[in-house]
CSV table of C-alpha atoms in Angstrom, one decimal:
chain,number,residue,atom,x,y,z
Q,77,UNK,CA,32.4,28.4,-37.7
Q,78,UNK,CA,29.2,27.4,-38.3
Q,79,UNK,CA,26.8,24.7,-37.4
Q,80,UNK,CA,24.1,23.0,-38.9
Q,81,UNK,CA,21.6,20.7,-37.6
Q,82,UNK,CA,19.7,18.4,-39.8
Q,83,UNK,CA,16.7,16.2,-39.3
Q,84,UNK,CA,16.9,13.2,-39.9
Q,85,UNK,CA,14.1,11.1,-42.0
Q,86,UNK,CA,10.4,12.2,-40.9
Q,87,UNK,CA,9.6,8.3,-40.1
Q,88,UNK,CA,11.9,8.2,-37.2
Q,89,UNK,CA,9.9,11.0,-35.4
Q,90,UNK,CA,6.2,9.3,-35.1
Q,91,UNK,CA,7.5,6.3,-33.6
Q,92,UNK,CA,9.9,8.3,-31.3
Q,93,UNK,CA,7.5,10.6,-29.9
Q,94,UNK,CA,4.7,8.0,-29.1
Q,95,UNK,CA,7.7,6.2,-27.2
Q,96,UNK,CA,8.6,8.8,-24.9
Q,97,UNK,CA,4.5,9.9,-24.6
Q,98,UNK,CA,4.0,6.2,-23.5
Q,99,UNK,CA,7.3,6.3,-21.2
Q,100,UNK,CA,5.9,9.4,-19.2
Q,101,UNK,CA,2.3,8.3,-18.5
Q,102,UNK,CA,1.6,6.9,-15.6
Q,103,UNK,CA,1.1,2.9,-15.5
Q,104,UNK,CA,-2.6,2.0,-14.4
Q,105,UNK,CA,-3.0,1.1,-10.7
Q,106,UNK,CA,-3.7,-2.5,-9.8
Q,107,UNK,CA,-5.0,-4.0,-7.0
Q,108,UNK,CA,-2.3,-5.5,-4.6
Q,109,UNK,CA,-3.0,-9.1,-3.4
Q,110,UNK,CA,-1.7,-10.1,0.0
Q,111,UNK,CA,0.9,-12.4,-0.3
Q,112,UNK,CA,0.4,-15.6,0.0
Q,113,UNK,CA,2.2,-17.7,2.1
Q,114,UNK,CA,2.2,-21.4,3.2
Q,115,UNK,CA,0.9,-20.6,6.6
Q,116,UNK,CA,-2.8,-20.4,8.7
Q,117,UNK,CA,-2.6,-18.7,11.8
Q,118,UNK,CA,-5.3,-19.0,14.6
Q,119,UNK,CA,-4.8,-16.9,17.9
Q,120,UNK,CA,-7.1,-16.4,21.1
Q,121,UNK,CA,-6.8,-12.2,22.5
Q,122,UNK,CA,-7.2,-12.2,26.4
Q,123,UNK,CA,-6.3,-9.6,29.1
Q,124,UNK,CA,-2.6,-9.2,30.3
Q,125,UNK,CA,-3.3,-6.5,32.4
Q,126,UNK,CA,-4.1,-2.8,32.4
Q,127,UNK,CA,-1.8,-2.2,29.6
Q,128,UNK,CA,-1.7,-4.6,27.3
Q,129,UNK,CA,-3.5,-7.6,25.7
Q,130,UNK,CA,-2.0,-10.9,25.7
Q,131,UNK,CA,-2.2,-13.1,22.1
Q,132,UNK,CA,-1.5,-16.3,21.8
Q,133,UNK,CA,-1.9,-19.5,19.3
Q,134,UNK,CA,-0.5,-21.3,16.7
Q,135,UNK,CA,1.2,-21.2,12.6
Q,136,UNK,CA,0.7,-24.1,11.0
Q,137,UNK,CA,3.2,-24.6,7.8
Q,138,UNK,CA,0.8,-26.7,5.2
Q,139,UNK,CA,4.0,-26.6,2.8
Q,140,UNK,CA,6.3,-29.9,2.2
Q,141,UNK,CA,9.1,-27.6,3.5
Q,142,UNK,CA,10.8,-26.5,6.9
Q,143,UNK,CA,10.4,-22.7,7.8
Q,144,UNK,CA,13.1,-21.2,9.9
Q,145,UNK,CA,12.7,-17.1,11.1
Q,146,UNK,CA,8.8,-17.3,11.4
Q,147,UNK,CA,7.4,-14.3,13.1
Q,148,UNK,CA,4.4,-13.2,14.1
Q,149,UNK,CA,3.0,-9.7,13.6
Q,150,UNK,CA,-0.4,-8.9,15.6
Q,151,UNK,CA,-2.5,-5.8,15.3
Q,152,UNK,CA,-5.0,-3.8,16.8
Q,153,UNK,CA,-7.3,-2.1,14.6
Q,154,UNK,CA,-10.1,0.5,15.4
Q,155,UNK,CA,-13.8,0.1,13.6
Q,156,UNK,CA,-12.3,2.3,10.8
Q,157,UNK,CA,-9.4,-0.2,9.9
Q,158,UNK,CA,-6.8,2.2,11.0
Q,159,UNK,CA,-3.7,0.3,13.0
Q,160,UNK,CA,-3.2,1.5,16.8
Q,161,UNK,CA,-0.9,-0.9,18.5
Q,162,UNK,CA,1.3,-3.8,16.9
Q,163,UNK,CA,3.4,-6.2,18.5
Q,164,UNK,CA,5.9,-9.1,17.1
Q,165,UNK,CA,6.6,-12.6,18.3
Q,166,UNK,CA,9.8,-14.7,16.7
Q,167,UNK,CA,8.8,-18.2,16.4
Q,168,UNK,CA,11.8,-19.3,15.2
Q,169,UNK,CA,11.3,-22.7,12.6
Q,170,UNK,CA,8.3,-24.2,11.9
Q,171,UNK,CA,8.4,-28.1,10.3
Q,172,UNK,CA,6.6,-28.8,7.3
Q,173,UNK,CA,3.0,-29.4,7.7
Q,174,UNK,CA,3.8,-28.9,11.1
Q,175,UNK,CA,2.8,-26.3,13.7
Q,176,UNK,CA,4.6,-24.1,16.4
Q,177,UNK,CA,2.9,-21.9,19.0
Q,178,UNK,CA,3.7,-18.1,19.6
Q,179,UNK,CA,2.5,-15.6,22.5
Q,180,UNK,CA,3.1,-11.8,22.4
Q,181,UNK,CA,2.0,-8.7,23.6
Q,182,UNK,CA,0.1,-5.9,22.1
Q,183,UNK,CA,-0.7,-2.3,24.1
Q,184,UNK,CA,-4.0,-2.4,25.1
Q,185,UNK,CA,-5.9,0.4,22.8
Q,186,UNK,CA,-9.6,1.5,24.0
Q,187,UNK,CA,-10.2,2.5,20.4
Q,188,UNK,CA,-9.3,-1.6,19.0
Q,189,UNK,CA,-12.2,-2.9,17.3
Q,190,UNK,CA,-10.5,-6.3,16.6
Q,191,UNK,CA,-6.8,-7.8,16.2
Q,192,UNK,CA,-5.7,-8.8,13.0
Q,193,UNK,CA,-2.9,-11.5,13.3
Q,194,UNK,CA,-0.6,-13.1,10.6
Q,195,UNK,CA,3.4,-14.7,9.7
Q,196,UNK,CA,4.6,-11.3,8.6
Q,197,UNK,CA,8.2,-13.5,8.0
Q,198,UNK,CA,10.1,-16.2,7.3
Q,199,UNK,CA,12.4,-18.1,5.6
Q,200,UNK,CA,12.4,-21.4,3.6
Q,201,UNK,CA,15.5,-23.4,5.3
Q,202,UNK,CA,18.5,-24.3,3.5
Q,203,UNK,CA,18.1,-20.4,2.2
Q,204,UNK,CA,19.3,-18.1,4.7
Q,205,UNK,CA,20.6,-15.1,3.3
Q,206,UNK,CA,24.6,-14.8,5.0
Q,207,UNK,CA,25.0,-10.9,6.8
């Protein structure tokens, strides 16, 4: 028995092997925006010790909308922009145009340079994901 293989019409092949040359190069990089979100946070960094620093302050929600599992994620970053120490605060809900206070904790890190503070999640209500 024997097999053949045939071609098909030359036309066919341009198309198809500029299709799989675009398919395997890589995509250009883009620059990734922060997300934006519907929230300003303001905070004040004071001593809590010899350990850690105390941060506390306030989200405000300028959305028309009720927030519900709001936390906070706080940072401490060194003069090169490099995380050393994080800590998280649930503020539960947050009204619209509202605001709702938080205090956490974050290791106290010789090597901080500043604390970089922000709503790292929440939810809109009425849309709560069931477990």
């Amino acid at each position: 028995m024997s097999l053949t293989v045939t071609r098909g019409p030359s036309r066919f092949r341009a198309p198809l092997l500029l299709a799989a040359l675009l398919v395997a190069l890589p995509a250009p990089a883009h620059a990734q925006r922060p997300a934006m979100t519907p929230f300003r946070v303001t905070h004040n960094v004071e001593p809590a010790g010899a350990t850690h620093v105390r941060i506390t302050g306030q989200v405000t929600n300028d959305a028309p909308v009720d927030f519900v599992e709001v936390y906070v994620t706080a940072e401490a970053i060194d003069a090169a922009g490099k995380r050393v120490a994080q800590g998280i605060a649930w503020v539960g809900a947050v009204r619209a145009r509202g605001t709702a206070d938080f205090s956490l904790r974050v290791p106290a890190m010789r090597t901080a340079a500043s604390y970089r503070v922000g709503v790292s999640s929440f939810q809109p209500l009425g849309h709560l994901e069931s477990p």
